[in-house]
Amino acid sequence: WIFGNNVEDRFGKVAYLVFYLAAGLVATAAQVLSQPNSTVPLIGASGAIAGVMGAYLILFPNAPIFTYIFPIFFVRIRAVFLLLFWFVSQFFVNPATGVAWVAHVGGFTFGILVGLIWKSRSTPRRVPVSY
């Protein structure tokens, strides 16, 4: 909700839907390619959401995000710092948890690439940033 609505505003509804589905497919492909012999089911939307987060990083890097930091702190932090922290944290996920972290990395990377292409080919629009 924090990231998706702004990326959808920038892409438009149809392009956002196509992007979201493509991010999910790329994320799934990344996970399958990293573990081609795995028999663990792969289900969820986290790879597609990671794609949205990657696009947000490129399109709104300085947007302030109000977030919770363990144990009891709420802070405003620029999106670039929060999203890069999240991305790096994926490489430290315990494989025993069953989290498809390679799907997250693949989706996020895809989102960054699409965000860079979109940004280079479009004229900037004023879009209100939600908090």
Short mmCIF file of N, CA and C in Angstrom, two decimals:
data_model
loop_
_atom_site.label_atom_id
_atom_site.label_comp_id
_atom_site.label_asym_id
_atom_site.label_seq_id
_atom_site.Cartn_x
_atom_site.Cartn_y
_atom_site.Cartn_z
N TRP A 1 0.82 -1.18 0.00
CA TRP A 1 0.00 0.00 0.00
C TRP A 1 0.87 1.25 0.00
N ILE A 2 1.93 1.26 0.75
CA ILE A 2 2.79 2.45 0.82
C ILE A 2 3.45 2.71 -0.53
N PHE A 3 3.93 1.69 -1.17
CA PHE A 3 4.70 1.85 -2.40
C PHE A 3 3.83 1.72 -3.65
N GLY A 4 2.91 0.79 -3.65
CA GLY A 4 2.13 0.47 -4.84
C GLY A 4 1.29 1.60 -5.38
N ASN A 5 0.64 2.35 -4.49
CA ASN A 5 -0.25 3.39 -5.00
C ASN A 5 0.51 4.49 -5.74
N ASN A 6 1.71 4.82 -5.30
CA ASN A 6 2.48 5.85 -5.99
C ASN A 6 3.05 5.34 -7.31
N VAL A 7 3.50 4.10 -7.33
CA VAL A 7 4.02 3.54 -8.58
C VAL A 7 2.87 3.40 -9.58
N GLU A 8 1.69 2.99 -9.11
CA GLU A 8 0.53 2.89 -9.99
C GLU A 8 0.15 4.27 -10.55
N ASP A 9 0.21 5.29 -9.71
CA ASP A 9 -0.08 6.65 -10.19
C ASP A 9 0.89 7.05 -11.30
N ARG A 10 2.14 6.68 -11.15
CA ARG A 10 3.15 7.05 -12.15
C ARG A 10 2.99 6.24 -13.44
N PHE A 11 2.72 4.94 -13.33
CA PHE A 11 2.62 4.07 -14.51
C PHE A 11 1.25 4.13 -15.18
N GLY A 12 0.22 4.37 -14.42
CA GLY A 12 -1.14 4.22 -14.91
C GLY A 12 -1.62 2.81 -14.57
N LYS A 13 -2.94 2.62 -14.53
CA LYS A 13 -3.51 1.36 -14.05
C LYS A 13 -3.12 0.15 -14.90
N VAL A 14 -3.22 0.25 -16.20
CA VAL A 14 -2.94 -0.90 -17.06
C VAL A 14 -1.45 -1.25 -17.06
N ALA A 15 -0.61 -0.24 -17.24
CA ALA A 15 0.84 -0.50 -17.23
C ALA A 15 1.29 -1.03 -15.88
N TYR A 16 0.68 -0.54 -14.80
CA TYR A 16 1.03 -1.03 -13.47
C TYR A 16 0.65 -2.50 -13.32
N LEU A 17 -0.53 -2.87 -13.79
CA LEU A 17 -0.96 -4.28 -13.71
C LEU A 17 0.00 -5.18 -14.49
N VAL A 18 0.36 -4.77 -15.70
CA VAL A 18 1.30 -5.54 -16.51
C VAL A 18 2.66 -5.64 -15.81
N PHE A 19 3.13 -4.52 -15.28
CA PHE A 19 4.40 -4.50 -14.54
C PHE A 19 4.34 -5.43 -13.34
N TYR A 20 3.29 -5.35 -12.55
CA TYR A 20 3.15 -6.16 -11.34
C TYR A 20 3.18 -7.65 -11.67
N LEU A 21 2.42 -8.04 -12.67
CA LEU A 21 2.40 -9.45 -13.07
C LEU A 21 3.75 -9.90 -13.62
N ALA A 22 4.38 -9.05 -14.41
CA ALA A 22 5.71 -9.37 -14.95
C ALA A 22 6.74 -9.50 -13.82
N ALA A 23 6.66 -8.62 -12.83
CA ALA A 23 7.58 -8.70 -11.69
C ALA A 23 7.40 -10.03 -10.96
N GLY A 24 6.17 -10.46 -10.81
CA GLY A 24 5.91 -11.75 -10.18
C GLY A 24 6.48 -12.91 -10.97
N LEU A 25 6.35 -12.85 -12.28
CA LEU A 25 6.90 -13.90 -13.13
C LEU A 25 8.42 -13.92 -13.09
N VAL A 26 9.04 -12.76 -13.15
CA VAL A 26 10.50 -12.67 -13.09
C VAL A 26 10.99 -13.17 -11.74
N ALA A 27 10.31 -12.79 -10.67
CA ALA A 27 10.70 -13.23 -9.34
C ALA A 27 10.60 -14.75 -9.23
N THR A 28 9.53 -15.31 -9.75
CA THR A 28 9.37 -16.77 -9.73
C THR A 28 10.47 -17.44 -10.53
N ALA A 29 10.77 -16.91 -11.70
CA ALA A 29 11.84 -17.48 -12.54
C ALA A 29 13.18 -17.43 -11.82
N ALA A 30 13.45 -16.33 -11.13
CA ALA A 30 14.72 -16.21 -10.39
C ALA A 30 14.81 -17.29 -9.32
N GLN A 31 13.73 -17.52 -8.59
CA GLN A 31 13.73 -18.53 -7.53
C GLN A 31 13.89 -19.92 -8.11
N VAL A 32 13.16 -20.21 -9.17
CA VAL A 32 13.24 -21.54 -9.79
C VAL A 32 14.63 -21.78 -10.37
N LEU A 33 15.20 -20.78 -11.01
CA LEU A 33 16.55 -20.94 -11.57
C LEU A 33 17.60 -21.13 -10.48
N SER A 34 17.38 -20.56 -9.31
CA SER A 34 18.36 -20.70 -8.23
C SER A 34 18.28 -22.06 -7.55
N GLN A 35 17.11 -22.70 -7.63
CA GLN A 35 16.91 -24.02 -7.02
C GLN A 35 16.07 -24.90 -7.94
N PRO A 36 16.63 -25.29 -9.09
CA PRO A 36 15.82 -26.01 -10.09
C PRO A 36 15.32 -27.37 -9.62
N ASN A 37 15.95 -27.97 -8.65
CA ASN A 37 15.54 -29.30 -8.19
C ASN A 37 14.68 -29.26 -6.93
N SER A 38 14.31 -28.08 -6.49
CA SER A 38 13.53 -27.95 -5.27
C SER A 38 12.12 -28.50 -5.47
N THR A 39 11.62 -29.17 -4.44
CA THR A 39 10.24 -29.66 -4.47
C THR A 39 9.35 -28.84 -3.54
N VAL A 40 9.90 -27.77 -2.97
CA VAL A 40 9.14 -26.90 -2.08
C VAL A 40 8.20 -26.04 -2.92
N PRO A 41 6.91 -26.00 -2.58
CA PRO A 41 5.98 -25.16 -3.34
C PRO A 41 6.37 -23.69 -3.28
N LEU A 42 6.13 -22.99 -4.35
CA LEU A 42 6.44 -21.56 -4.42
C LEU A 42 5.12 -20.84 -4.63
N ILE A 43 4.71 -20.09 -3.62
CA ILE A 43 3.43 -19.39 -3.70
C ILE A 43 3.55 -18.05 -2.99
N GLY A 44 2.86 -17.07 -3.50
CA GLY A 44 2.84 -15.77 -2.85
C GLY A 44 3.08 -14.64 -3.84
N ALA A 45 2.91 -13.44 -3.34
CA ALA A 45 3.05 -12.24 -4.16
C ALA A 45 4.26 -11.42 -3.78
N SER A 46 5.09 -11.94 -2.88
CA SER A 46 6.19 -11.13 -2.36
C SER A 46 7.20 -10.72 -3.42
N GLY A 47 7.42 -11.55 -4.43
CA GLY A 47 8.34 -11.19 -5.50
C GLY A 47 7.80 -10.03 -6.33
N ALA A 48 6.48 -10.03 -6.59
CA ALA A 48 5.87 -8.93 -7.32
C ALA A 48 5.90 -7.65 -6.49
N ILE A 49 5.64 -7.78 -5.19
CA ILE A 49 5.70 -6.63 -4.30
C ILE A 49 7.13 -6.09 -4.24
N ALA A 50 8.11 -6.98 -4.24
CA ALA A 50 9.51 -6.54 -4.27
C ALA A 50 9.79 -5.75 -5.55
N GLY A 51 9.19 -6.16 -6.66
CA GLY A 51 9.33 -5.41 -7.90
C GLY A 51 8.80 -4.00 -7.77
N VAL A 52 7.66 -3.86 -7.13
CA VAL A 52 7.08 -2.53 -6.89
C VAL A 52 8.02 -1.70 -6.01
N MET A 53 8.62 -2.34 -5.01
CA MET A 53 9.55 -1.63 -4.14
C MET A 53 10.78 -1.17 -4.92
N GLY A 54 11.27 -1.99 -5.84
CA GLY A 54 12.41 -1.60 -6.66
C GLY A 54 12.09 -0.41 -7.54
N ALA A 55 10.90 -0.41 -8.16
CA ALA A 55 10.49 0.72 -8.98
C ALA A 55 10.34 1.98 -8.13
N TYR A 56 9.80 1.82 -6.93
CA TYR A 56 9.64 2.96 -6.02
C TYR A 56 11.00 3.57 -5.68
N LEU A 57 11.97 2.71 -5.46
CA LEU A 57 13.33 3.19 -5.15
C LEU A 57 13.84 4.14 -6.22
N ILE A 58 13.59 3.83 -7.47
CA ILE A 58 14.06 4.66 -8.58
C ILE A 58 13.19 5.90 -8.76
N LEU A 59 11.88 5.73 -8.65
CA LEU A 59 10.97 6.83 -8.95
C LEU A 59 10.78 7.82 -7.80
N PHE A 60 10.92 7.35 -6.57
CA PHE A 60 10.67 8.20 -5.39
C PHE A 60 11.75 8.00 -4.33
N PRO A 61 13.03 8.13 -4.66
CA PRO A 61 14.09 7.80 -3.71
C PRO A 61 14.10 8.68 -2.46
N ASN A 62 13.65 9.91 -2.57
CA ASN A 62 13.71 10.83 -1.43
C ASN A 62 12.40 10.99 -0.68
N ALA A 63 11.41 10.19 -1.05
CA ALA A 63 10.13 10.27 -0.36
C ALA A 63 10.30 9.85 1.10
N PRO A 64 9.72 10.60 2.02
CA PRO A 64 9.83 10.21 3.42
C PRO A 64 8.87 9.05 3.73
N ILE A 65 9.38 8.05 4.41
CA ILE A 65 8.58 6.89 4.81
C ILE A 65 8.55 6.87 6.34
N PHE A 66 7.37 6.78 6.90
CA PHE A 66 7.21 6.67 8.34
C PHE A 66 7.21 5.20 8.67
N THR A 67 8.19 4.73 9.42
CA THR A 67 8.34 3.29 9.64
C THR A 67 8.68 2.98 11.08
N TYR A 68 8.49 1.74 11.42
CA TYR A 68 8.77 1.20 12.75
C TYR A 68 10.15 0.58 12.76
N ILE A 69 10.95 0.94 13.78
CA ILE A 69 12.27 0.34 13.95
C ILE A 69 12.28 -0.33 15.33
N PHE A 70 12.63 -1.59 15.33
CA PHE A 70 12.64 -2.38 16.55
C PHE A 70 13.53 -1.74 17.61
N PRO A 71 13.20 -1.67 18.84
CA PRO A 71 12.06 -2.28 19.51
C PRO A 71 10.82 -1.37 19.61
N ILE A 72 10.99 -0.03 19.75
CA ILE A 72 9.79 0.79 19.96
C ILE A 72 9.85 2.14 19.27
N PHE A 73 10.62 2.27 18.24
CA PHE A 73 10.81 3.58 17.63
C PHE A 73 10.07 3.70 16.30
N PHE A 74 9.42 4.83 16.11
CA PHE A 74 8.84 5.18 14.82
C PHE A 74 9.64 6.36 14.29
N VAL A 75 10.07 6.27 13.05
CA VAL A 75 10.89 7.32 12.47
C VAL A 75 10.48 7.60 11.03
N ARG A 76 10.83 8.77 10.57
CA ARG A 76 10.73 9.09 9.14
C ARG A 76 12.10 8.88 8.55
N ILE A 77 12.13 8.15 7.44
CA ILE A 77 13.40 7.85 6.79
C ILE A 77 13.18 7.95 5.28
N ARG A 78 14.18 8.39 4.57
CA ARG A 78 14.06 8.48 3.11
C ARG A 78 13.93 7.08 2.53
N ALA A 79 13.10 6.96 1.52
CA ALA A 79 12.80 5.67 0.90
C ALA A 79 14.07 4.93 0.46
N VAL A 80 15.04 5.66 -0.06
CA VAL A 80 16.25 5.03 -0.55
C VAL A 80 16.94 4.23 0.55
N PHE A 81 16.98 4.76 1.77
CA PHE A 81 17.65 4.06 2.87
C PHE A 81 16.86 2.84 3.32
N LEU A 82 15.56 3.01 3.46
CA LEU A 82 14.71 1.90 3.89
C LEU A 82 14.74 0.75 2.88
N LEU A 83 14.60 1.09 1.61
CA LEU A 83 14.53 0.05 0.58
C LEU A 83 15.87 -0.64 0.36
N LEU A 84 16.95 0.11 0.41
CA LEU A 84 18.27 -0.54 0.28
C LEU A 84 18.57 -1.42 1.49
N PHE A 85 18.16 -0.99 2.67
CA PHE A 85 18.32 -1.83 3.86
C PHE A 85 17.53 -3.13 3.68
N TRP A 86 16.29 -3.01 3.23
CA TRP A 86 15.46 -4.20 3.02
C TRP A 86 16.11 -5.13 2.00
N PHE A 87 16.60 -4.58 0.89
CA PHE A 87 17.23 -5.39 -0.15
C PHE A 87 18.44 -6.15 0.39
N VAL A 88 19.32 -5.47 1.08
CA VAL A 88 20.51 -6.12 1.63
C VAL A 88 20.11 -7.19 2.64
N SER A 89 19.07 -6.93 3.43
CA SER A 89 18.64 -7.89 4.44
C SER A 89 18.18 -9.22 3.83
N GLN A 90 17.77 -9.21 2.57
CA GLN A 90 17.32 -10.45 1.93
C GLN A 90 18.46 -11.47 1.82
N PHE A 91 19.68 -11.01 1.75
CA PHE A 91 20.82 -11.91 1.62
C PHE A 91 21.18 -12.58 2.95
N PHE A 92 20.51 -12.18 4.02
CA PHE A 92 20.77 -12.75 5.34
C PHE A 92 19.60 -13.57 5.86
N VAL A 93 18.64 -13.88 4.99
CA VAL A 93 17.50 -14.69 5.38
C VAL A 93 17.97 -16.13 5.58
N ASN A 94 17.55 -16.73 6.66
CA ASN A 94 17.90 -18.12 6.94
C ASN A 94 17.16 -19.02 5.94
N PRO A 95 17.88 -19.80 5.14
CA PRO A 95 17.22 -20.67 4.15
C PRO A 95 16.23 -21.65 4.78
N ALA A 96 16.43 -22.00 6.03
CA ALA A 96 15.54 -22.95 6.70
C ALA A 96 14.14 -22.38 6.94
N THR A 97 13.99 -21.06 6.83
CA THR A 97 12.68 -20.44 7.06
C THR A 97 11.71 -20.69 5.91
N GLY A 98 12.22 -21.07 4.77
CA GLY A 98 11.36 -21.30 3.61
C GLY A 98 11.01 -20.04 2.85
N VAL A 99 11.60 -18.93 3.20
CA VAL A 99 11.35 -17.67 2.50
C VAL A 99 12.09 -17.70 1.17
N ALA A 100 11.39 -17.37 0.11
CA ALA A 100 11.97 -17.38 -1.24
C ALA A 100 12.73 -16.07 -1.47
N TRP A 101 13.82 -15.91 -0.79
CA TRP A 101 14.55 -14.65 -0.82
C TRP A 101 15.12 -14.34 -2.20
N VAL A 102 15.44 -15.35 -2.99
CA VAL A 102 15.94 -15.10 -4.34
C VAL A 102 14.82 -14.49 -5.20
N ALA A 103 13.58 -14.88 -4.94
CA ALA A 103 12.46 -14.25 -5.64
C ALA A 103 12.37 -12.77 -5.28
N HIS A 104 12.60 -12.44 -4.03
CA HIS A 104 12.58 -11.04 -3.61
C HIS A 104 13.67 -10.25 -4.33
N VAL A 105 14.86 -10.81 -4.37
CA VAL A 105 15.98 -10.14 -5.04
C VAL A 105 15.70 -9.99 -6.53
N GLY A 106 15.19 -11.05 -7.15
CA GLY A 106 14.87 -10.99 -8.58
C GLY A 106 13.78 -9.98 -8.89
N GLY A 107 12.73 -9.96 -8.09
CA GLY A 107 11.65 -8.99 -8.30
C GLY A 107 12.11 -7.56 -8.09
N PHE A 108 12.89 -7.34 -7.04
CA PHE A 108 13.40 -6.00 -6.73
C PHE A 108 14.31 -5.50 -7.86
N THR A 109 15.19 -6.37 -8.32
CA THR A 109 16.10 -6.00 -9.42
C THR A 109 15.32 -5.67 -10.68
N PHE A 110 14.31 -6.48 -10.98
CA PHE A 110 13.45 -6.21 -12.13
C PHE A 110 12.76 -4.85 -11.97
N GLY A 111 12.26 -4.55 -10.78
CA GLY A 111 11.61 -3.27 -10.53
C GLY A 111 12.56 -2.10 -10.72
N ILE A 112 13.81 -2.26 -10.29
CA ILE A 112 14.81 -1.21 -10.50
C ILE A 112 15.02 -0.98 -11.99
N LEU A 113 15.17 -2.05 -12.74
CA LEU A 113 15.40 -1.92 -14.19
C LEU A 113 14.22 -1.26 -14.89
N VAL A 114 13.02 -1.70 -14.57
CA VAL A 114 11.83 -1.09 -15.18
C VAL A 114 11.72 0.37 -14.75
N GLY A 115 12.00 0.66 -13.48
CA GLY A 115 11.95 2.04 -13.00
C GLY A 115 12.94 2.93 -13.75
N LEU A 116 14.14 2.42 -13.98
CA LEU A 116 15.14 3.19 -14.73
C LEU A 116 14.70 3.43 -16.17
N ILE A 117 14.16 2.42 -16.80
CA ILE A 117 13.66 2.58 -18.18
C ILE A 117 12.51 3.58 -18.20
N TRP A 118 11.56 3.43 -17.28
CA TRP A 118 10.40 4.32 -17.23
C TRP A 118 10.84 5.77 -17.00
N LYS A 119 11.76 5.93 -16.06
CA LYS A 119 12.22 7.28 -15.74
C LYS A 119 12.94 7.93 -16.91
N SER A 120 13.71 7.15 -17.66
CA SER A 120 14.46 7.71 -18.78
C SER A 120 13.58 8.03 -19.98
N ARG A 121 12.43 7.40 -20.07
CA ARG A 121 11.56 7.59 -21.25
C ARG A 121 10.32 8.42 -20.99
N SER A 122 10.14 8.87 -19.78
CA SER A 122 8.92 9.63 -19.51
C SER A 122 9.27 11.02 -18.98
N THR A 123 8.34 11.92 -19.16
CA THR A 123 8.50 13.25 -18.60
C THR A 123 7.95 13.23 -17.19
N PRO A 124 8.63 13.86 -16.28
CA PRO A 124 8.18 13.83 -14.87
C PRO A 124 6.80 14.44 -14.71
N ARG A 125 5.96 13.76 -13.94
CA ARG A 125 4.63 14.27 -13.58
C ARG A 125 4.64 14.56 -12.11
N ARG A 126 3.86 15.52 -11.72
CA ARG A 126 3.69 15.80 -10.29
C ARG A 126 2.70 14.78 -9.75
N VAL A 127 3.15 13.92 -8.87
CA VAL A 127 2.28 12.94 -8.24
C VAL A 127 2.42 13.10 -6.73
N PRO A 128 1.30 13.30 -6.05
CA PRO A 128 1.40 13.45 -4.60
C PRO A 128 1.92 12.15 -3.97
N VAL A 129 2.77 12.30 -3.00
CA VAL A 129 3.35 11.14 -2.31
C VAL A 129 2.53 10.87 -1.06
N SER A 130 2.07 9.63 -0.92
CA SER A 130 1.31 9.24 0.27
C SER A 130 2.25 8.81 1.36
N TYR A 131 1.85 9.02 2.57
CA TYR A 131 2.66 8.62 3.73
C TYR A 131 1.98 7.51 4.47
#
